[in-house]
Coordinates of C-alpha atoms in Angstrom, one line a residue:
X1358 CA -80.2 90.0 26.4
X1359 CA -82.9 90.5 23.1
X1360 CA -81.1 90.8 19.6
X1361 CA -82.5 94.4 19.6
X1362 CA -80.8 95.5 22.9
X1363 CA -77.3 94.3 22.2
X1364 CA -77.5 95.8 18.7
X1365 CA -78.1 99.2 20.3
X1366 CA -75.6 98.9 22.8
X1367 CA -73.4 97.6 20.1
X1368 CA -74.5 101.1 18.0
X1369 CA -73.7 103.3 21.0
X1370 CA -70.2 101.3 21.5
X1371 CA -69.5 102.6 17.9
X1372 CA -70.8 106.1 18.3
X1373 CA -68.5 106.4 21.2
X1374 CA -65.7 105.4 19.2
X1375 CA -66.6 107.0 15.6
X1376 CA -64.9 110.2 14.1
X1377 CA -67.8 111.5 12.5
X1378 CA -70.9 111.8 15.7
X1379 CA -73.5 112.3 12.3
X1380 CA -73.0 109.2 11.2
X1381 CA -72.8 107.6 14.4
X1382 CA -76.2 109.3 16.0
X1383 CA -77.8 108.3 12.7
X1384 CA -76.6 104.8 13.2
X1385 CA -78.0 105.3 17.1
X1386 CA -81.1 106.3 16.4
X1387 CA -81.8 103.8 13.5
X1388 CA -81.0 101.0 16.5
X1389 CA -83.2 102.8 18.8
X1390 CA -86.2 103.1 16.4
X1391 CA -86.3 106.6 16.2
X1392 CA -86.4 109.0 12.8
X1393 CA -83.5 111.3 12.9
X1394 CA -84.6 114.6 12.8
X1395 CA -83.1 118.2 13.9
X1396 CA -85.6 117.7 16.7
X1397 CA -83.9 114.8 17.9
X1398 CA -81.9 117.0 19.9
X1399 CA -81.8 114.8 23.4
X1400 CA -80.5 112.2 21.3
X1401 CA -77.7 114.5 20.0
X1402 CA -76.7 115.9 23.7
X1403 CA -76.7 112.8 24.9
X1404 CA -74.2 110.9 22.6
X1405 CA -72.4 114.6 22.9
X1406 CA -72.2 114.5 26.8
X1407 CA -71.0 110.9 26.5
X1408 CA -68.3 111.1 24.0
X1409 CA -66.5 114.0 25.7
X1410 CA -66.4 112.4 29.0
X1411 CA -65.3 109.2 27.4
X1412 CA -62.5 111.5 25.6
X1413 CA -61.5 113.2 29.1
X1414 CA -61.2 110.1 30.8
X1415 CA -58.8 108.5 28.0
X1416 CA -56.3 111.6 28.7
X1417 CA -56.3 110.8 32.5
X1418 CA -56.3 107.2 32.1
X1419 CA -53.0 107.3 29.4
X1420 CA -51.4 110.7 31.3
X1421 CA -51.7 108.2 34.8
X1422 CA -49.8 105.5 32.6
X1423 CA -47.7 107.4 30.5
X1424 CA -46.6 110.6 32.5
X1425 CA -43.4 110.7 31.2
X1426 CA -44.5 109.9 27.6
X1427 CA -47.3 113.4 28.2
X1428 CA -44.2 115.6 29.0
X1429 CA -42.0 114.7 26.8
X1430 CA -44.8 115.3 23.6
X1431 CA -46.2 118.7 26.0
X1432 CA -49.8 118.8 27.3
X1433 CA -51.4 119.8 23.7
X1434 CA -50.0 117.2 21.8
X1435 CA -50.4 114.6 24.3
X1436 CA -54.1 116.1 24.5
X1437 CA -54.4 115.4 20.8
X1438 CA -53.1 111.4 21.0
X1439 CA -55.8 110.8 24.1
X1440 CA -58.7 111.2 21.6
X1441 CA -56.9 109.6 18.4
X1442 CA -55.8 106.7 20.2
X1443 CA -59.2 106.5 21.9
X1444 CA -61.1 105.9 18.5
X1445 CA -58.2 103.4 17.2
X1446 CA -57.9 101.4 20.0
X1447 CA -61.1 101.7 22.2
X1448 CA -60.8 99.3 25.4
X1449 CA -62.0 95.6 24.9
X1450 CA -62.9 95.0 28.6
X1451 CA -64.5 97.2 31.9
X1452 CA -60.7 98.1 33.6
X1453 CA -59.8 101.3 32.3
X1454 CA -56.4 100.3 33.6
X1455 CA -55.6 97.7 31.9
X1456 CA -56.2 100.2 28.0
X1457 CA -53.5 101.9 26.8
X1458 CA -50.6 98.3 26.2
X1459 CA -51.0 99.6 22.4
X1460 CA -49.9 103.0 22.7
X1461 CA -46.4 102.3 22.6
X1462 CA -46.9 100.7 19.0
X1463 CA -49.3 103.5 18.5
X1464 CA -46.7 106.0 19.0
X1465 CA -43.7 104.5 17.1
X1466 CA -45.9 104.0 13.7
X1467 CA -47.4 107.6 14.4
X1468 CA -45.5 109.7 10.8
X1469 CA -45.7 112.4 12.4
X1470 CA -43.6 111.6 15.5
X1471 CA -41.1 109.9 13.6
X1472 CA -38.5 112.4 14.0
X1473 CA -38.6 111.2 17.8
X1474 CA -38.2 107.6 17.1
X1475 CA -37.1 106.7 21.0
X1476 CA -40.7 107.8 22.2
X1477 CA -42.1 104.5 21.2
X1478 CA -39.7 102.6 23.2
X1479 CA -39.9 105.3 26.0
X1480 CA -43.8 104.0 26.1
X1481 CA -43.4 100.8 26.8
X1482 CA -40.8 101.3 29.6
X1483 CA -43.7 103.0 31.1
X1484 CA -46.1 100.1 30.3
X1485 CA -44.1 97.6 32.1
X1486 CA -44.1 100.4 35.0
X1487 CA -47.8 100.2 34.9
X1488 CA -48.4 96.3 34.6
X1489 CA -45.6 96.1 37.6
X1490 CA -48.2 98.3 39.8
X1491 CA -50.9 95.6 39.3
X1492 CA -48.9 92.7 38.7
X1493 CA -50.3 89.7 41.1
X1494 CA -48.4 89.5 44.5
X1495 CA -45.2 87.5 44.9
X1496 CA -44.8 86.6 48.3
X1497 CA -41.0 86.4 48.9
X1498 CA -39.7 83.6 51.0
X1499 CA -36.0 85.4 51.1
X1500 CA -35.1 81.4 53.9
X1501 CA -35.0 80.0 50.9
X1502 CA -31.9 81.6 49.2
X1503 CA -30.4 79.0 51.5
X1504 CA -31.4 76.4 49.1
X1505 CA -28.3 77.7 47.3
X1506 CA -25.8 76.5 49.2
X1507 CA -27.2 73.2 50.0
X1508 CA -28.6 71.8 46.5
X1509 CA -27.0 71.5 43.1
X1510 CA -28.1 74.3 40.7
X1511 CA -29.3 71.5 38.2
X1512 CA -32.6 71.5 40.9
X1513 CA -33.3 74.8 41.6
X1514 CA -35.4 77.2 40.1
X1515 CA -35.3 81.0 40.9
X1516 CA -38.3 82.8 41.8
X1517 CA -38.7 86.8 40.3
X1518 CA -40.7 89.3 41.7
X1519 CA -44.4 90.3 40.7
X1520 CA -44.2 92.2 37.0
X1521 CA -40.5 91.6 36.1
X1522 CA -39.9 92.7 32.5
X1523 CA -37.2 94.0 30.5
X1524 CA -37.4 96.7 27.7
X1525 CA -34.3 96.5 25.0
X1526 CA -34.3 99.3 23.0
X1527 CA -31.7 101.2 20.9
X1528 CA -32.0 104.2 23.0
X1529 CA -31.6 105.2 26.3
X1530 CA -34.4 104.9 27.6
X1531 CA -33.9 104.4 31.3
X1532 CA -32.3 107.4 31.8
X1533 CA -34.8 109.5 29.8
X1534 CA -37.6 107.6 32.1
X1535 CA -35.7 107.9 35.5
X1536 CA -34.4 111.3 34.6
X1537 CA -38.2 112.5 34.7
X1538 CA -39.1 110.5 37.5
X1539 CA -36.6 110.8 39.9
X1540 CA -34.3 113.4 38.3
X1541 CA -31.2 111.4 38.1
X1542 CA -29.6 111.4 36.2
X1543 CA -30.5 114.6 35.3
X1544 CA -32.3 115.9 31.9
X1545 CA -29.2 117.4 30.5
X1546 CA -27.4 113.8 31.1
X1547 CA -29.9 112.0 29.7
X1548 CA -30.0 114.4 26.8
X1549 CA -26.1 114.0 25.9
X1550 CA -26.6 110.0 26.1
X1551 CA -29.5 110.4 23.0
X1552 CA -27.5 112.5 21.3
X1553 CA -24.7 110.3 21.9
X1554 CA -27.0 107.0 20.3
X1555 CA -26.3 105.3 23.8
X1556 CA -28.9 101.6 23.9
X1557 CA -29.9 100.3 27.4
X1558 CA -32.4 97.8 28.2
X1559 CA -34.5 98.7 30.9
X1560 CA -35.3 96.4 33.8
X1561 CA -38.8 96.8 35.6
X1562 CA -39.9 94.8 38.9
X1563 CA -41.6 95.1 41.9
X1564 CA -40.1 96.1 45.3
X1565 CA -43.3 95.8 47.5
X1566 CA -45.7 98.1 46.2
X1567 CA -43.2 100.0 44.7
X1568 CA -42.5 99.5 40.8
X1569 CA -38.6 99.8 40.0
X1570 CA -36.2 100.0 37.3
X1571 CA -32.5 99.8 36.4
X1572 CA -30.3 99.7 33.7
X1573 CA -30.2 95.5 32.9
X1574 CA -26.7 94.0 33.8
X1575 CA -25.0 92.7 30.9
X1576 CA -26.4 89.1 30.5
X1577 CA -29.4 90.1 33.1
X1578 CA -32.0 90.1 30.4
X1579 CA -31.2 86.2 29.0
X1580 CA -31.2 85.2 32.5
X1581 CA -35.0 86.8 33.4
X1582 CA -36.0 85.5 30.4
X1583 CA -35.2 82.2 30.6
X1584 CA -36.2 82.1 34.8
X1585 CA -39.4 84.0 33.1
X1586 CA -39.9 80.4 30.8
X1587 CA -39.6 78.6 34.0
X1588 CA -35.9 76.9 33.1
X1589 CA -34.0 75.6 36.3
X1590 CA -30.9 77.7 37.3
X1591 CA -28.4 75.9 35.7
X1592 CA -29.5 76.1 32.3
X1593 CA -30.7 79.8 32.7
X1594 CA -27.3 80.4 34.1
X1595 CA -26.6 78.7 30.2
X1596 CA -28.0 82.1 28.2
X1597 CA -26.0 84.1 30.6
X1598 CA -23.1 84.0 30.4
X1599 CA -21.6 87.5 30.3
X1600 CA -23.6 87.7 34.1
X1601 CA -21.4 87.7 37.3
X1602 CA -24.3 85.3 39.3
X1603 CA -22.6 85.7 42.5
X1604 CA -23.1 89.7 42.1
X1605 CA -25.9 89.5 41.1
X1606 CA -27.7 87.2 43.8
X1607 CA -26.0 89.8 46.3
X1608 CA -28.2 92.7 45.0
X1609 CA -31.4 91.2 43.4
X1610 CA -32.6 89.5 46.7
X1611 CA -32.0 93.2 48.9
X1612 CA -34.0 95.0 46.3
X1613 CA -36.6 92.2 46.2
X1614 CA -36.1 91.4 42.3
X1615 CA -35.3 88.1 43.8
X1616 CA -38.3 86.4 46.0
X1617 CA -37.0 83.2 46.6
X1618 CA -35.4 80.1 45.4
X1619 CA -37.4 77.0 44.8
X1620 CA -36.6 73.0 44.6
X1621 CA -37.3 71.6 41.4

């Protein structure tokens, strides 16, 4: 690629991007050799036609990620973020679905959404949602649970599902999420617990092809961690202390949080 091309691809990047299109189709045209003139017009509806469809497509993109996120700010203010966190934080790469990890920092610095301060956190529930989706495939190997009851915990290593994560946040957050999504608990429950300044830490995994998420167990969070950092079982089981194991194996492996246990 010649000097002069990626320049004026690099131009139209910027124009695409840019608050103010003058400046920008100047900067285009410059790039492109051209005088900038009111006649200049095909130049204009071009950059025009381009930067409202790139502006359209950020709202669908974030509204497919963020759903929850759209309703709770209503469709005209969520219309307004689209475009503002468009120019801010244009994508870096060709998969529209991997843009939009910085909105949830995007949101919680936002002054003017700081009298919602749980939105931020809200966001990034929904990120981890999202990753989860397209998270590489686990495949589970559920025969090896038996491991368990054969080998000392010292040399065994758990194995998560695709796009485990958890969220902590001072608010509730999994209800607000799941009361949207799936209704329970309801709006009006999930209300009372913000007003009542009730924390959870949401857990997000995989079922299949079906993203999930709970409410993290007490202790659940150091123990996903440290399986996360690849620690055997025994000294995960270390930073989790306050987690009934034996519970906990008896659900995560039905819901497929759990994939398999592996021989270190």
């Amino acid at each position: 690629m010649s000097a002069g091309l990626a320049a004026q691809q690099q131009a139209l990047l910027g124009a695409l991007w840019a608050g103010d299109p003058e400046t920008a189709m100047h900067s285009v045209a410059q790039h492109a050799r051209q005088s900038w003139t009111p006649a200049s017009n095909h130049l204009k509806r071009g950059l025009q036609a381009y930067r409202s469809h790139g502006l359209a497509l950020a709202g669908r993109v974030l509204d497919a990620a963020f759903p929850v996120l759209a309703q709770l700010l209503g469709e005209d203010n969520f219309g307004a973020l689209a475009p503002a966190f468009w120019r801010s934080h244009p994508p870096q790469g060709g998969d529209l679905a991997q843009w939009g990890g910085a909105l949830p920092a995007f949101v919680g610095a936002a002054p003017q959404l700081a009298d919602e301060p749980y939105l931020g956190d809200v966001a990034r529930v929904e990120w981890a949602l999202h990753q989860a989706a397209s998270a590489a495939d686990t495949v589970p190997d559920l025969a090896s649970l038996a491991l368990l009851t054969t080998h000392d915990p010292a040399g065994l290593r758990l194995r998560l599902s695709a796009g485990v994560a958890c969220v902590a946040s001072a608010w509730p957050v999994v209800s607000i999420v799941q009361a949207h999504r799936t209704g329970e608990p309801t709006l009006a429950q999930a209300g009372q617990r913000l007003r009542d300044g009730a924390a959870e830490t949401a857990l997000v995994w995989r079922e299949g092809l079906q993203p999930r998420l709970r409410e993290a167990l007490p202790g659940e969070p150091e123990l996903i961690s440290a399986l996360l950092a690849g620690e055997p079982l025994l000294p995960a089981l270390a930073h989790a202390q306050a987690l009934d194991i034996t519970a906990w194996l008896s659900t995560a492996a039905p819901t497929g949080l759990l994939a398999g246990v592996q021989a270190v």
